[in-house]
Coordinates of N, CA and C in Angstrom, one line a residue:
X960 N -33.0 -22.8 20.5 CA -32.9 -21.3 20.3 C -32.3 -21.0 19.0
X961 N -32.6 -20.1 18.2 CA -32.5 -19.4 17.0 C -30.9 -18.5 17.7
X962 N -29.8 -19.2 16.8 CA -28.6 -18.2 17.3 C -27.6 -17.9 15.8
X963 N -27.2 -16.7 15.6 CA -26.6 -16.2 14.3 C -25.7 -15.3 15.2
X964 N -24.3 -16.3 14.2 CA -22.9 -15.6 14.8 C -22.2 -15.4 13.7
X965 N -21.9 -14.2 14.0 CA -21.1 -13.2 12.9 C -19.6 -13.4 12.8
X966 N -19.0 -13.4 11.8 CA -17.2 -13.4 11.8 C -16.3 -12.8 10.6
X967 N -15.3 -12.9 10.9 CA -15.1 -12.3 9.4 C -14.4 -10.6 9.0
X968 N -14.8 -10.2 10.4 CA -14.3 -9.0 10.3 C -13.1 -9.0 10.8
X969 N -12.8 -7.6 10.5 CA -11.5 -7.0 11.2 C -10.8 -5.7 10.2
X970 N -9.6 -5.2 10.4 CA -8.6 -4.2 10.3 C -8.4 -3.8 8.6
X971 N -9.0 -3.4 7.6 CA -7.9 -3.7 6.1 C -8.0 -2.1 5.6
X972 N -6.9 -2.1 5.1 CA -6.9 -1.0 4.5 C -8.0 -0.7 2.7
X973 N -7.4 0.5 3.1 CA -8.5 1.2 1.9 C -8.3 0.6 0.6
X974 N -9.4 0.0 -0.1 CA -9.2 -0.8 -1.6 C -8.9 -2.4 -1.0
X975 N -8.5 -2.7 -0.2 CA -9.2 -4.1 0.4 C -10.0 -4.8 0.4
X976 N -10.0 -6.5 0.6 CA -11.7 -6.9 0.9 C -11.5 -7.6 2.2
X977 N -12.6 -7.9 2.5 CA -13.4 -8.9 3.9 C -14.2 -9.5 3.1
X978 N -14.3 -11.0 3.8 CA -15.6 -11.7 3.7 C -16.7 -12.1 4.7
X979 N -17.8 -11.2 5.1 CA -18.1 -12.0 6.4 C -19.0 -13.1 6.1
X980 N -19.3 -13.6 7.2 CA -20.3 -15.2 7.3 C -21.0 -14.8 8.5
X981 N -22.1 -15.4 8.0 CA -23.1 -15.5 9.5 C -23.5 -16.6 9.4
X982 N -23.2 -17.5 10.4 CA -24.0 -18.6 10.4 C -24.7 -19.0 11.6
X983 N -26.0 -19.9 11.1 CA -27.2 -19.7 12.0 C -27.3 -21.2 12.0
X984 N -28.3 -21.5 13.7 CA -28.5 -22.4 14.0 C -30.2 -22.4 14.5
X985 N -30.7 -23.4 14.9 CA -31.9 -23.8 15.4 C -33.1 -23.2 14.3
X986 N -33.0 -22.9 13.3 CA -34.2 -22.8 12.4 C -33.8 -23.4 11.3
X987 N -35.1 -23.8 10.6 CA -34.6 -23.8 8.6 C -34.2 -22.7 8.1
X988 N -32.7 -22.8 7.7 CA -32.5 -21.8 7.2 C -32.9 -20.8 5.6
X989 N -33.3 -22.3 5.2 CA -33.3 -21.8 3.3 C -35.2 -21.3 3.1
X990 N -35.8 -21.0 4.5 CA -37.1 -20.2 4.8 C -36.6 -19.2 4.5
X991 N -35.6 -18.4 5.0 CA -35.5 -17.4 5.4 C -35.0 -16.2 4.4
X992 N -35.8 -15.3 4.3 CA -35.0 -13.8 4.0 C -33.7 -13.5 4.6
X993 N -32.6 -13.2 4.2 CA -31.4 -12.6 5.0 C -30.8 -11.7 4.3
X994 N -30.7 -10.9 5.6 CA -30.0 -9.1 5.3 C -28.9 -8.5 6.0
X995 N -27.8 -7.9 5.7 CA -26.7 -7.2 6.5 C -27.1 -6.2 6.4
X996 N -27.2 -5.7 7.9 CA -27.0 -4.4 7.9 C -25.8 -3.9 8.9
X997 N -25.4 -2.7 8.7 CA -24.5 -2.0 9.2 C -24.7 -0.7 9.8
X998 N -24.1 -0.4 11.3 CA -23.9 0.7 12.2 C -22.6 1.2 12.4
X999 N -23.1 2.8 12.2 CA -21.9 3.5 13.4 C -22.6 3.9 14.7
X1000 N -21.7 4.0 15.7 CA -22.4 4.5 17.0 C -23.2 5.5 16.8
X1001 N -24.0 6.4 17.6 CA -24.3 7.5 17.0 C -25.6 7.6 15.6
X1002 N -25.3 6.7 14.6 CA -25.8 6.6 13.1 C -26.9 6.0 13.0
X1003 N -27.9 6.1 12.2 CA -28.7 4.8 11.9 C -28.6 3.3 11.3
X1004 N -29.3 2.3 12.0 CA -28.7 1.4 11.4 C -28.8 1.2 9.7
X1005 N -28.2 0.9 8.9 CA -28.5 1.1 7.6 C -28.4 -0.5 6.8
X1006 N -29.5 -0.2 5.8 CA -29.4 -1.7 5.4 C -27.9 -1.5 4.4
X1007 N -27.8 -3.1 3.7 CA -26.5 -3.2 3.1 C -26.9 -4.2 1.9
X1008 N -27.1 -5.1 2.2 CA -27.5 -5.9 1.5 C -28.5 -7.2 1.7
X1009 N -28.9 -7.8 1.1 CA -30.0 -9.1 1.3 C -30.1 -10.0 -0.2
X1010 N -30.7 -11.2 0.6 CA -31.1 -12.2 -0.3 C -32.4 -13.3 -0.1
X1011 N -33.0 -13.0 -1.1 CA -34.3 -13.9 -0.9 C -33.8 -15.2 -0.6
X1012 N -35.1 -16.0 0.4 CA -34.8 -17.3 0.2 C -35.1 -18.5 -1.2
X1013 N -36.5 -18.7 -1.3 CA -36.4 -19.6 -2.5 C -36.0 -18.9 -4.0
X1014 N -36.4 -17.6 -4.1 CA -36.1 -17.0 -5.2 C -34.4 -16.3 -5.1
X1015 N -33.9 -16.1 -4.0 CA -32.4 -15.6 -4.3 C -31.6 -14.7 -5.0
X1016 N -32.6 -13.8 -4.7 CA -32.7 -12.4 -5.6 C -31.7 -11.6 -5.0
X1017 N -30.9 -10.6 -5.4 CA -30.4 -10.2 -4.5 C -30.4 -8.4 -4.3
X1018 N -30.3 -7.8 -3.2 CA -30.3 -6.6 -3.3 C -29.4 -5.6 -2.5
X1019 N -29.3 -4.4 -2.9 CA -27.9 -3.7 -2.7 C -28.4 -2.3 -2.4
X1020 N -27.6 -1.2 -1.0 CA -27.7 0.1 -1.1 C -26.8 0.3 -2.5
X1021 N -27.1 1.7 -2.6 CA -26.3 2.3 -3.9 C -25.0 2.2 -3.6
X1022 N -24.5 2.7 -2.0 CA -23.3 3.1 -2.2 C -22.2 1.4 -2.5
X1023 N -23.0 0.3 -2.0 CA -22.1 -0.8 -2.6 C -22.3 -1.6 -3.4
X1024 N -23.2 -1.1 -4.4 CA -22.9 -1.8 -5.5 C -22.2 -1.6 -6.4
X1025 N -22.1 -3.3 -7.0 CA -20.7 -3.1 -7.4 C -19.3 -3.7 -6.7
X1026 N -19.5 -3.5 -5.5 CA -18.4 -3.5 -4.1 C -18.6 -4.9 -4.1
X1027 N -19.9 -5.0 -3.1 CA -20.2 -5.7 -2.7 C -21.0 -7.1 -3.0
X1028 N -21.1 -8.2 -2.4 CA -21.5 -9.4 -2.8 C -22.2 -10.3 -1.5
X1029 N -23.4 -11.0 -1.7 CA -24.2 -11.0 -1.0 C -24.1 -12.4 -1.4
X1030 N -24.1 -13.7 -0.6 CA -24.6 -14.8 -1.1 C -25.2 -16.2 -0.2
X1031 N -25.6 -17.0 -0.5 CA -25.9 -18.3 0.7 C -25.8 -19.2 0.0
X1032 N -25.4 -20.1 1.2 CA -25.2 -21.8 1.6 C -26.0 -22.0 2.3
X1033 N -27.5 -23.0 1.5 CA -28.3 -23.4 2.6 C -27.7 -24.5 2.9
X1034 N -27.0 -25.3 3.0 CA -26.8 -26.2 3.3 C -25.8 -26.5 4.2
X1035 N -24.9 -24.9 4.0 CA -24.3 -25.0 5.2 C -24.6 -24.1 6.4
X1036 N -25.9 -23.7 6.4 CA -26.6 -22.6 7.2 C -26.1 -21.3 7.2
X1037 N -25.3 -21.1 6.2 CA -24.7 -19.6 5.8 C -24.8 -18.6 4.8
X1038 N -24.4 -17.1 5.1 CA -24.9 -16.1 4.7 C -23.7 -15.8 4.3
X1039 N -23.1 -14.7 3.1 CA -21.3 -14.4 3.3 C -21.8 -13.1 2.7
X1040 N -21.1 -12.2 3.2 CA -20.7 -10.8 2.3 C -19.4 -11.1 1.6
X1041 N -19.2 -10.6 0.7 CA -18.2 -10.4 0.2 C -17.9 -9.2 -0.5
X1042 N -16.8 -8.3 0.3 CA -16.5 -6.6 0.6 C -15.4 -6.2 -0.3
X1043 N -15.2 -5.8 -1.3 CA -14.0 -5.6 -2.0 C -13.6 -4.1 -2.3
X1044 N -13.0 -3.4 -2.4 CA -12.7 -2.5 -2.6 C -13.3 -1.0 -1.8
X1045 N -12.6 -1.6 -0.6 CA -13.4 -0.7 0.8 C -12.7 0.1 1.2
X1046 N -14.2 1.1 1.3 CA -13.6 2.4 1.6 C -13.6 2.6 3.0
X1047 N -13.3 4.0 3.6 CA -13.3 4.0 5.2 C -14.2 4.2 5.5
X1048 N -15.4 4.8 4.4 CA -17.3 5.2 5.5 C -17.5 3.7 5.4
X1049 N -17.1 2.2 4.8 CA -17.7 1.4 5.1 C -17.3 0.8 6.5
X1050 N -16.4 1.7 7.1 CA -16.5 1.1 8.2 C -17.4 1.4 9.8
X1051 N -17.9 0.0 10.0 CA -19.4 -0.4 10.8 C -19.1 -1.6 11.6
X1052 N -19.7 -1.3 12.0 CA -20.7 -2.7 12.7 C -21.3 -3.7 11.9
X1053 N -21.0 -4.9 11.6 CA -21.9 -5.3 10.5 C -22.9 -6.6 11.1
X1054 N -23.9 -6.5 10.9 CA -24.8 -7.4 11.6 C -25.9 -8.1 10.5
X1055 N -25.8 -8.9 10.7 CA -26.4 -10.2 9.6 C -28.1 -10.5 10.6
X1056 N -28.8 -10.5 9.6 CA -30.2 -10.3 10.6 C -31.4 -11.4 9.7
X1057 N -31.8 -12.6 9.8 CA -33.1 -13.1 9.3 C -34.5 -12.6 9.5
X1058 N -35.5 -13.1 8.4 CA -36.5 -12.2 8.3 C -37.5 -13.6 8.4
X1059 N -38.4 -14.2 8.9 CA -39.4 -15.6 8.7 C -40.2 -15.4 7.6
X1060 N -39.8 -15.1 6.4 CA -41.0 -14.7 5.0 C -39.8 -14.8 3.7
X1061 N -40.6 -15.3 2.9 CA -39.6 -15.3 1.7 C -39.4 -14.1 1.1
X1062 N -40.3 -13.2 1.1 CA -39.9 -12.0 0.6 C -39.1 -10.6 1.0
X1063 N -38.6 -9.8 0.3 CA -37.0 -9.0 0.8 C -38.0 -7.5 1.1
X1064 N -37.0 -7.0 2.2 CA -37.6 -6.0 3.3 C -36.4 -5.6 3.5
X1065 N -36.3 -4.1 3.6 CA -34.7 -3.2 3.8 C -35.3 -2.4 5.1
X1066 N -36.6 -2.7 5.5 CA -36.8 -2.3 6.8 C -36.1 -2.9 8.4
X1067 N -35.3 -2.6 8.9 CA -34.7 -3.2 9.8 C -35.9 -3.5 11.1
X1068 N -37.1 -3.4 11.3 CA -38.2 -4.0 12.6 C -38.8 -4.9 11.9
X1069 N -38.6 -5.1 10.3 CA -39.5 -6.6 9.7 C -38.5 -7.9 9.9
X1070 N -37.1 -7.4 10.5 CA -36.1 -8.6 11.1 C -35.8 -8.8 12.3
X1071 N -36.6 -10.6 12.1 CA -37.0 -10.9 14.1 C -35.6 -11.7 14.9
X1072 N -34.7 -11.7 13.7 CA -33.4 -12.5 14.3 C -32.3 -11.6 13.8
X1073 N -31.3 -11.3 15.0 CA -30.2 -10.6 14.9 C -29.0 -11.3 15.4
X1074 N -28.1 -11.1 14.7 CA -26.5 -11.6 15.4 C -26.1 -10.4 16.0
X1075 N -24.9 -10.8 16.7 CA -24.5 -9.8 17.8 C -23.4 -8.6 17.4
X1076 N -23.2 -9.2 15.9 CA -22.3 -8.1 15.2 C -21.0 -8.3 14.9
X1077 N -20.3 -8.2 13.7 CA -18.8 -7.9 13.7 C -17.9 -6.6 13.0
X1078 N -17.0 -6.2 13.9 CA -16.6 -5.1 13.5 C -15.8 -5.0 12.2
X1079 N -15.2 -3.8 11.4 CA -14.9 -3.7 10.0 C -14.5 -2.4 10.1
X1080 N -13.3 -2.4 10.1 CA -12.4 -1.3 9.9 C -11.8 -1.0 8.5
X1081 N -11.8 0.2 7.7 CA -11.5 0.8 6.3 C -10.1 1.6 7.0
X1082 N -9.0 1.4 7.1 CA -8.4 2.6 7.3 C -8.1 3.5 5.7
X1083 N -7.6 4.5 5.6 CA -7.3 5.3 4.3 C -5.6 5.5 4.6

C-alpha cells in the first residue's frame, strides 16, 4: 500500500518557521510529482507548493513566495516544506499529496495520493 505521513507541524508564533516532511512508502518515489496543499475548515483546499520529479522544478502560490521552500530526498523517500516567516492566514491544515506523472499540476483531482494531514498554527 502507498502510505504518506505528514509531521512537522505545530504551535509558532508570527515571523517563525516550521519544517514539514512527508514521507512516503510503497511506491518509487523520485516518479513522482509532489505538492503541499493546505486547508481551512470551511475553505478551499489550496495549493502551496510542488516539485517536479526528474526535472525538480519548483513552484509557489504568490502569497509564499519567498516564505516558503519546497524540497526532496529521493533517497530518503521525502518531501520538506520549509515555512519561515509565518503569518497567521498561513495557518491550515497542511497535506503533502503525490501525483504518478512527472509533470507539475496545482489542480488538487490530478493527485491520486494523499497524507492524512498536519496541523500549523500562526498565532499574531
Amino acid at each position: 500500500q502507498v502510505q504518506l505521513v505528514e509531521s512537522g507541524g505545530g504551535l509558532v508564533q508570527a515571523g517563525g518557521s516550521l519544517r514539514l516532511s512527508c514521507a512516503a512508502s510503497g511506491l518509487t518515489f523520485s516518479m513522482y510529482t509532489i505538492s503541499w496543499f493546505r486547508q481551512v475548515p470551511g475553505n478551499e483546499r489550496e495549493f502551496v507548493a510542488g516539485i517536479t520529479s526528474f526535472g525538480a522544478n519548483t513552484y509557489y502560490r504568490d502569497s509564499v513566495k519567498g516564505r516558503f521552500t519546497i524540497s526532496r530526498d529521493n533517497a530518503k523517500n521525502t518531501v520538506y516544506l520549509q515555512m519561515t516567516s509565518l503569518k497567521p492566514e498561513d495557518t491550515a491544515v497542511y497535506y503533502c499529496a503525490l501525483r504518478g506523472d512527472i509533470r507539475m499540476t496545482t489542480i488538487e483531482r490530478d493527485y491520486g495520493f494523499w497524507g492524512q494531514g498536519t496541523q500549523v498554527t500562526v498565532s499574531s
